[in-house]
PDB file of C-alpha atoms in Angstrom:
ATOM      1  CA  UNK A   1     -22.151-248.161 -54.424  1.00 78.00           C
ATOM      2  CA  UNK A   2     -24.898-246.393 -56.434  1.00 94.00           C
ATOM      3  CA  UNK A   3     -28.245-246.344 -54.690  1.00 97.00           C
ATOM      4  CA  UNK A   4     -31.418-247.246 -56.822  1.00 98.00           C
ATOM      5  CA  UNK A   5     -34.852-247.587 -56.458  1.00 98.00           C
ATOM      6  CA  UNK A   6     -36.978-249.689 -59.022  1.00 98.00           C
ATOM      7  CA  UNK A   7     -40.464-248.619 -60.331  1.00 98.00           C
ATOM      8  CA  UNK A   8     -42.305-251.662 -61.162  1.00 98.00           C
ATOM      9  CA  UNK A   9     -44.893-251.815 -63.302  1.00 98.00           C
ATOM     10  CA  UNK A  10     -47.258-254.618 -64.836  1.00 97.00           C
ATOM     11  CA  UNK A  11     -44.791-255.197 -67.840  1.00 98.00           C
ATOM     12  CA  UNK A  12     -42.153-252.403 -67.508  1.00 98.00           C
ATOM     13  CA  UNK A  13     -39.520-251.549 -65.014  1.00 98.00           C
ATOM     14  CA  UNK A  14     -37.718-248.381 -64.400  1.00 98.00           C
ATOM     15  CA  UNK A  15     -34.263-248.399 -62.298  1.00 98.00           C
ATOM     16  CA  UNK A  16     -33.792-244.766 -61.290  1.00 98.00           C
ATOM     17  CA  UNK A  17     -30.460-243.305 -59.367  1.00 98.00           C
ATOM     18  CA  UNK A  18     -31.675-241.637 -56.473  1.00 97.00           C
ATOM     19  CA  UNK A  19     -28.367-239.466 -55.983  1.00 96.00           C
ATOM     20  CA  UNK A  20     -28.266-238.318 -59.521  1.00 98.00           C
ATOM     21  CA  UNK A  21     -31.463-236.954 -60.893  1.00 98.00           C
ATOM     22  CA  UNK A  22     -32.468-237.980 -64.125  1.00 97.00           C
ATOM     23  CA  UNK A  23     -30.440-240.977 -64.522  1.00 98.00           C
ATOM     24  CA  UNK A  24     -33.161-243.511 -65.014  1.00 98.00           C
ATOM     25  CA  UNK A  25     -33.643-246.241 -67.799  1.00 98.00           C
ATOM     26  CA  UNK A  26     -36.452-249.111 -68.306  1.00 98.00           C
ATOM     27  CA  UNK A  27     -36.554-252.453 -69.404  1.00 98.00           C
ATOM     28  CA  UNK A  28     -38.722-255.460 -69.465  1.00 98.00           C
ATOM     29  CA  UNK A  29     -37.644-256.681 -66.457  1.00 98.00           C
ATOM     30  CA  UNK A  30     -35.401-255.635 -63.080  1.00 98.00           C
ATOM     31  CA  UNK A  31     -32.046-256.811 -64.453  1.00 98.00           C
ATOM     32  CA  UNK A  32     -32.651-255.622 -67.973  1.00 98.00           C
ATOM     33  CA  UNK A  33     -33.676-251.863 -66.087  1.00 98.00           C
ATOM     34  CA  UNK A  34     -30.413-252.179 -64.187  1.00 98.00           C
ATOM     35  CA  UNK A  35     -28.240-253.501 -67.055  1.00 98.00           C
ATOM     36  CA  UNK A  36     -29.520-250.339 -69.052  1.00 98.00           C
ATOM     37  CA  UNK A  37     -28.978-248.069 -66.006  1.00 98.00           C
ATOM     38  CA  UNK A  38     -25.551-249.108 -65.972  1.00 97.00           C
ATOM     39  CA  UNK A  39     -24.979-248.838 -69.826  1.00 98.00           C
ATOM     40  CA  UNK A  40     -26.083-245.231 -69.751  1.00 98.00           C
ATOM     41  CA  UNK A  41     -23.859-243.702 -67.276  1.00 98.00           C
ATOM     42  CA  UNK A  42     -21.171-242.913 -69.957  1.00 97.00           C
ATOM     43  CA  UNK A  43     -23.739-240.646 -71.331  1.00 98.00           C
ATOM     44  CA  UNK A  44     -25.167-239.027 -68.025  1.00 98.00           C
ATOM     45  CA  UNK A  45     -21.149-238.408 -67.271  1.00 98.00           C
ATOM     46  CA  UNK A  46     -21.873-235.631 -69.742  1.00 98.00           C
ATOM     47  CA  UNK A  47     -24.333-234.254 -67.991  1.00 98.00           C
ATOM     48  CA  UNK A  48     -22.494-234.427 -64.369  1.00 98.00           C
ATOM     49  CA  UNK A  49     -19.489-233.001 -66.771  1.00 98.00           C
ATOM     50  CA  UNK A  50     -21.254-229.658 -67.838  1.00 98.00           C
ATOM     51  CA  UNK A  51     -22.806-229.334 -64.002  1.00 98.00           C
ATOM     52  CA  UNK A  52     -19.014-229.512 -63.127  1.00 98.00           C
ATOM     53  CA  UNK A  53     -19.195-232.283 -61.058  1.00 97.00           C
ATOM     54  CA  UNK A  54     -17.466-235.469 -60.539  1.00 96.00           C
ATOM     55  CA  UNK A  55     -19.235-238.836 -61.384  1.00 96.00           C
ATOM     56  CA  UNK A  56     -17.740-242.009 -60.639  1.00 95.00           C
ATOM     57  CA  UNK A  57     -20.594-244.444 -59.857  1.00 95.00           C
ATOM     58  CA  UNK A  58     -20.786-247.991 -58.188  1.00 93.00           C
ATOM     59  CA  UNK A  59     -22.449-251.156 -58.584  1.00 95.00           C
ATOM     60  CA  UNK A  60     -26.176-250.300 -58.764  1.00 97.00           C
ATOM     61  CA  UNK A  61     -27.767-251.664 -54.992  1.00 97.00           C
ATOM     62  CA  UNK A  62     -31.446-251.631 -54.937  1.00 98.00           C
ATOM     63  CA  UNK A  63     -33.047-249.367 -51.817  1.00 98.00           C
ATOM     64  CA  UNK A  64     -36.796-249.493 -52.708  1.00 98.00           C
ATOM     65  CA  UNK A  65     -39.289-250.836 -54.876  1.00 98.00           C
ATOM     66  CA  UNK A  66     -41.840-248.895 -55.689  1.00 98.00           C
ATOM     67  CA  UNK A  67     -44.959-250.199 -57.528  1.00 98.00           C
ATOM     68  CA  UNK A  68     -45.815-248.407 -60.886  1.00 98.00           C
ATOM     69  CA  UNK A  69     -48.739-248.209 -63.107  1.00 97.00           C
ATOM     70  CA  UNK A  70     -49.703-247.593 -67.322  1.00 97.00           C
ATOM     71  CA  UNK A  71     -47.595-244.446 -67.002  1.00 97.00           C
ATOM     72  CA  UNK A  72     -44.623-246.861 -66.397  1.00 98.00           C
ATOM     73  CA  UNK A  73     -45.058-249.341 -69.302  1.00 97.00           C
ATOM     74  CA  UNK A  74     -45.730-245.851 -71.306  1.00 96.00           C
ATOM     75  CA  UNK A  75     -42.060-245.533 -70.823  1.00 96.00           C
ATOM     76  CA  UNK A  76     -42.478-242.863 -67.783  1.00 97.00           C
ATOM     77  CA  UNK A  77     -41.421-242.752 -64.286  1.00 98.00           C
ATOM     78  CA  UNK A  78     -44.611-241.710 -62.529  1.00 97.00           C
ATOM     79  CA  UNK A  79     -44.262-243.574 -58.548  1.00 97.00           C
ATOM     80  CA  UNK A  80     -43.107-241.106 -56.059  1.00 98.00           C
ATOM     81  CA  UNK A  81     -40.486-243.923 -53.608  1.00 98.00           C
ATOM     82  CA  UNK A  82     -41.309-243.149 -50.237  1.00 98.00           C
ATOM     83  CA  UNK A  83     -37.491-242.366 -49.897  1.00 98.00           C
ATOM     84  CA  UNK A  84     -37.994-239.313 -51.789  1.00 98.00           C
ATOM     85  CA  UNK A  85     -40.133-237.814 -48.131  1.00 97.00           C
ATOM     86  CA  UNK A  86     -36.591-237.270 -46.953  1.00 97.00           C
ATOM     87  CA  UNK A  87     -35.300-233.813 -46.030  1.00 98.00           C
ATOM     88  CA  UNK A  88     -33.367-231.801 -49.110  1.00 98.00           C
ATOM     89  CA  UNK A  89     -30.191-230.370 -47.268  1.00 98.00           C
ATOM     90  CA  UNK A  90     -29.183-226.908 -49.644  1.00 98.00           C
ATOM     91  CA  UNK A  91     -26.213-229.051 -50.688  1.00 97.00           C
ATOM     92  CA  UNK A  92     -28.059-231.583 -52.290  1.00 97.00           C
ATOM     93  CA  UNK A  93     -30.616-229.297 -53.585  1.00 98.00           C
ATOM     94  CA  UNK A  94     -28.063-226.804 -55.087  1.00 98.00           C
ATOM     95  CA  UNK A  95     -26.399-230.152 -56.801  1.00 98.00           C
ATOM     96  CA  UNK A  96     -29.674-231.466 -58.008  1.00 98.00           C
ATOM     97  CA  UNK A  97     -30.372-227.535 -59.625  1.00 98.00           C
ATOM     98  CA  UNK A  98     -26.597-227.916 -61.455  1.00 98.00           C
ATOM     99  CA  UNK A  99     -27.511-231.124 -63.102  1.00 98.00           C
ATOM    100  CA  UNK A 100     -30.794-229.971 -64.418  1.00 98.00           C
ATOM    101  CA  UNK A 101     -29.474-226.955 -65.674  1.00 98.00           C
ATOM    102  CA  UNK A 102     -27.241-228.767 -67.802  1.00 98.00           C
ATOM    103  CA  UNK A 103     -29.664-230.849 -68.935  1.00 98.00           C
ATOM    104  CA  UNK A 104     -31.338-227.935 -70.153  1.00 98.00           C
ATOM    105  CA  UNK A 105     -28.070-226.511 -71.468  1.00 98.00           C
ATOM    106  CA  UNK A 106     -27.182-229.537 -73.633  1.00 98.00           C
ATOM    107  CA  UNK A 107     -30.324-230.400 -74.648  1.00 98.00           C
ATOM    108  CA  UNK A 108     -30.994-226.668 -76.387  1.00 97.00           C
ATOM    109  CA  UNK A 109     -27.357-227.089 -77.716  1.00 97.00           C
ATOM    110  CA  UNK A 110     -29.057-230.909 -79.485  1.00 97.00           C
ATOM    111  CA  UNK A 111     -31.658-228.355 -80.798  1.00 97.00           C
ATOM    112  CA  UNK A 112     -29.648-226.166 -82.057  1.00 96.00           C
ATOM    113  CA  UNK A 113     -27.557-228.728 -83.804  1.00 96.00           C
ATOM    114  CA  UNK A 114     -30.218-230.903 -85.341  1.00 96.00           C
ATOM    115  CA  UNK A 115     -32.100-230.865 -88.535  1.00 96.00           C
ATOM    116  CA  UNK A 116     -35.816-230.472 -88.332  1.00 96.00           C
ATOM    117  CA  UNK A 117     -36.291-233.812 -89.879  1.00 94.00           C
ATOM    118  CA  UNK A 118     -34.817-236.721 -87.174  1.00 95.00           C
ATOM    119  CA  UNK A 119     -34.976-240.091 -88.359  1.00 92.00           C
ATOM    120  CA  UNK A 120     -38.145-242.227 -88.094  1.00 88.00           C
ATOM    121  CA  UNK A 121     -38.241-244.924 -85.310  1.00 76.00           C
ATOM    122  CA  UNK A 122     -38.205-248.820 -86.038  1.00 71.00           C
ATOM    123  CA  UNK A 123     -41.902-248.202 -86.419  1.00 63.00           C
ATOM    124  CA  UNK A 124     -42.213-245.208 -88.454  1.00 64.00           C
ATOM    125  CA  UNK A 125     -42.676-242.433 -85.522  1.00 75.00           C
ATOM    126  CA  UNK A 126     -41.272-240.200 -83.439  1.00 87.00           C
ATOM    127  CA  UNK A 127     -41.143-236.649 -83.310  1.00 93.00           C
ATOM    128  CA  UNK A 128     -39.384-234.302 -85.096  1.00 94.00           C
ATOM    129  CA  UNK A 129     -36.596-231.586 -83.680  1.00 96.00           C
ATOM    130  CA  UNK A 130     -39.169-228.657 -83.768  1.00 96.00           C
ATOM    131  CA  UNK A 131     -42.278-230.891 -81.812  1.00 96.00           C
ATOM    132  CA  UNK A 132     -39.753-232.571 -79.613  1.00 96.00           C
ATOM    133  CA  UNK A 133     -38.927-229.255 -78.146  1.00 96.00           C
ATOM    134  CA  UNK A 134     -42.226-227.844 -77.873  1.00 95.00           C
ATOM    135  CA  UNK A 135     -43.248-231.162 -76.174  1.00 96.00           C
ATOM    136  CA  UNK A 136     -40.372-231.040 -73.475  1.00 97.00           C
ATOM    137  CA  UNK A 137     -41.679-227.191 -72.824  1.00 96.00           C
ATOM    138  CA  UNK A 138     -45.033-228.140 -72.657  1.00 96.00           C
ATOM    139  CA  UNK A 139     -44.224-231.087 -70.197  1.00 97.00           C
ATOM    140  CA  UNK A 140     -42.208-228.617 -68.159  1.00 97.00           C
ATOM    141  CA  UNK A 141     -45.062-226.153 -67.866  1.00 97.00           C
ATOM    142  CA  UNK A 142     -47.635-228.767 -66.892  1.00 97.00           C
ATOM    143  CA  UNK A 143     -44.849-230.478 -64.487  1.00 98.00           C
ATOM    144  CA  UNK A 144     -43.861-226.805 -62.535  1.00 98.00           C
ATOM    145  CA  UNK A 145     -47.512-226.712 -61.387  1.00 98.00           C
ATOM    146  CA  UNK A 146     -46.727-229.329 -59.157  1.00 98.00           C
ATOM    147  CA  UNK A 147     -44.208-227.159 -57.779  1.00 98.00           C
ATOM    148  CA  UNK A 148     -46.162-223.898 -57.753  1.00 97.00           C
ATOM    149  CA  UNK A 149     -44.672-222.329 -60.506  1.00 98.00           C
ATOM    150  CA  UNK A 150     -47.545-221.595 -63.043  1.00 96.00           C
ATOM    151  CA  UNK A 151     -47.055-220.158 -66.516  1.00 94.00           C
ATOM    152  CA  UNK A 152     -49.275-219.351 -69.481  1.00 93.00           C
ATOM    153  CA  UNK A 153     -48.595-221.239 -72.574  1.00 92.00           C
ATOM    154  CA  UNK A 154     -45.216-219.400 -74.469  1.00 89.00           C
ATOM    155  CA  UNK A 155     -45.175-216.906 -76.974  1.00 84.00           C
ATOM    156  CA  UNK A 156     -41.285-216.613 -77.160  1.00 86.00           C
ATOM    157  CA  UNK A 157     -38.644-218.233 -75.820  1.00 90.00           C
ATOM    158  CA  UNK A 158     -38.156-215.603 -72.885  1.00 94.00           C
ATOM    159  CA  UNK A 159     -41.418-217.432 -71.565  1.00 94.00           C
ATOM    160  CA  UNK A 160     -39.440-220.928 -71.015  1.00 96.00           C
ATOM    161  CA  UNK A 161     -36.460-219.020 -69.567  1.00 96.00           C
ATOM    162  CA  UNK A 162     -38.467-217.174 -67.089  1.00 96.00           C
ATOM    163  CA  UNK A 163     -40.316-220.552 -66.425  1.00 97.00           C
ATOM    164  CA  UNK A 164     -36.677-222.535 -66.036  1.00 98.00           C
ATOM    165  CA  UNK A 165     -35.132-219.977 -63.670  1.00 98.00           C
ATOM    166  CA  UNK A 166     -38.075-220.080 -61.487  1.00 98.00           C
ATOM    167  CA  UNK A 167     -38.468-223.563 -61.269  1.00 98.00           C
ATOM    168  CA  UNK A 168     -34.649-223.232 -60.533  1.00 98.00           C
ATOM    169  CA  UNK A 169     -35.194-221.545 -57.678  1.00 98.00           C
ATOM    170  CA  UNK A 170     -38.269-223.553 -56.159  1.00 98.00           C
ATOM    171  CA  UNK A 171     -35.777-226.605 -56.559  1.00 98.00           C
ATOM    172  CA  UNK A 172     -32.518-225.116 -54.939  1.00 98.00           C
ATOM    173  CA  UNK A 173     -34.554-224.159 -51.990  1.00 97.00           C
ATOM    174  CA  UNK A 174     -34.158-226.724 -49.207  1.00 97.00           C
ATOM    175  CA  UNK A 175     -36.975-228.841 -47.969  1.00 97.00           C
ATOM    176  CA  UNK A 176     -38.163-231.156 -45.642  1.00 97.00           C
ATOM    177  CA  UNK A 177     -39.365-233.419 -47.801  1.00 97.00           C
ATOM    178  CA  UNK A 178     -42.999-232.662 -48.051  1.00 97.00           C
ATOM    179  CA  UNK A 179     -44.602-231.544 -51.065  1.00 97.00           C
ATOM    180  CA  UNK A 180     -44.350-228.034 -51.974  1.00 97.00           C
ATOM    181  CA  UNK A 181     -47.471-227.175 -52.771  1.00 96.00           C
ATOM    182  CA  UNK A 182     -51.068-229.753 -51.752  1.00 96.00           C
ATOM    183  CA  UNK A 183     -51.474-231.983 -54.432  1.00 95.00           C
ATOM    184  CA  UNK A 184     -47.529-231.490 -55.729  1.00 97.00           C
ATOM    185  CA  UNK A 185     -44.062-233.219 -55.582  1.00 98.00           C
ATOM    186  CA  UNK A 186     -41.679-233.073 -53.291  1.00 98.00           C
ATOM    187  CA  UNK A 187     -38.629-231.223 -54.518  1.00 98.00           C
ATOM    188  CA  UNK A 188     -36.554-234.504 -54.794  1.00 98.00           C
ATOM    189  CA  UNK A 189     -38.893-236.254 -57.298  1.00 98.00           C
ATOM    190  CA  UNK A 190     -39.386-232.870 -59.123  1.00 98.00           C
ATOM    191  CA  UNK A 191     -35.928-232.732 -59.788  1.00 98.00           C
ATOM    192  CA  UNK A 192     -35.290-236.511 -60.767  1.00 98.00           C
ATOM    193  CA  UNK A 193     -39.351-236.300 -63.017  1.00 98.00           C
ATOM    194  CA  UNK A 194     -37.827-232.771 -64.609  1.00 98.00           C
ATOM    195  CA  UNK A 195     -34.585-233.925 -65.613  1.00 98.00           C
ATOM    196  CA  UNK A 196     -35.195-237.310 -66.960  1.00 98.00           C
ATOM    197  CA  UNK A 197     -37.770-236.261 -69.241  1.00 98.00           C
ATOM    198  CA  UNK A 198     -34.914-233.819 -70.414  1.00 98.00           C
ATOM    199  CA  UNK A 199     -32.829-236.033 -70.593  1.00 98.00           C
ATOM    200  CA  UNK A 200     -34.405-238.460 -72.083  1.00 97.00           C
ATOM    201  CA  UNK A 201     -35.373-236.161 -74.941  1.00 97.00           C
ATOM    202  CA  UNK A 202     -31.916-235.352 -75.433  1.00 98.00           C
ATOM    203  CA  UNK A 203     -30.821-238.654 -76.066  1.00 97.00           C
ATOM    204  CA  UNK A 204     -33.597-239.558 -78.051  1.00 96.00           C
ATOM    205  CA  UNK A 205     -32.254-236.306 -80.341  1.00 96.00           C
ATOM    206  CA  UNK A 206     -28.886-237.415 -80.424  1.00 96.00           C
ATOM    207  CA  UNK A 207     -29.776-241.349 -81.597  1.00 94.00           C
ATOM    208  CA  UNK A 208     -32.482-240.556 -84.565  1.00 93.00           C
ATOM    209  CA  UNK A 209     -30.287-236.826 -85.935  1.00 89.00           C
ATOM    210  CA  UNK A 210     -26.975-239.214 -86.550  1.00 73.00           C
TER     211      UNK A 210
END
């Protein structure tokens, strides 16, 4: 069985893994979240593929619902489950760490690969390859501050290296579930916020470049 936790919000649901970080779809209602969930995991195999680990996942069972807000209908998670106050063991850290790294990994190689022009949404927007990336940085600068890890805006792309293996390192740290700094995340919802908003990004490349 896969565990899940639902973030529900006024007209939008997310159904997040909580053993695989990042693995997290919406929909319009708790079924449609989980039906997307479910039609995804070919694609996240990729991801568990390039972290080198094996990824063979069960029939979605729901372990919390957590209520949501406008940041949820938006189309992003934002609810911190309760479930996530649980210790980090260094196993599961280290794992969570592998993922997002190749996250990272394949969604630079998407950049790499892409024109700068990606095809327009059904209603005309969207970003293009260049803004996409610079948005995901940005997001990652303002979202390592919950974390600790601070960073002045980039010059260079040393800056978001630096950045990544830092925020590495904060997140392969074990915990005990508490928030790591006052006002933060707790390393398990760091790991699941940083990832699927990689991830998510990466897909997004992949559908509008084809």
């Amino acid at each position: 069985m896969t565990d899940v936790y639902l973030e529900i919000g006024p007209k939008k649901v997310f159904a997040c893994s909580v053993e695989w970080p990042g693995w997290c779809r919406i929909g319009k209602s708790e079924e449609l979240a989980l039906g997307a969930l479910v039609d995804y995991a070919p694609r996240y195999r990729v991801i568990t593929e390039r972290a080198g680990l094996a990824f063979e996942p069960g029939d979605p069972v729901i372990v919390e619902r957590a209520p949501g807000g406008v940041t949820t209908d938006f189309g992003a998670i934002e609810a911190i489950p309760e479930l996530d106050g649980r210790p980090v063991a260094a196993a599961e850290a280290e794992r969570a760490v592998a993922l997002l790294r190749a996250a990272w990994e394949l969604f630079d190689g998407a950049v790499a690969g892409s024109p700068e022009e990606l095809r327009k949404g059904p209603r005309g927007g969207g970003r293009d390859r260049d803004k996409m990336a610079a948005h995901v940085a940005e997001a990652e600068r303002a979202y390592a501050r919950k974390i600790g890890v601070r960073h002045k805006p980039f010059r260079d792309p040393s800056g978001l290296v630096a950045m990544r293996a830092e925020i590495a390192e904060v997140l392969a740290t074990p915990s005990d579930g508490g928030s790591v700094v006052s006002g933060g995340w707790p390393v398990r919802y760091a790991a699941r916020r940083i990832a699927w908003h990689v991830i998510d990004h990466l897909w997004e490349m992949e559908d509008r470049r084809d």
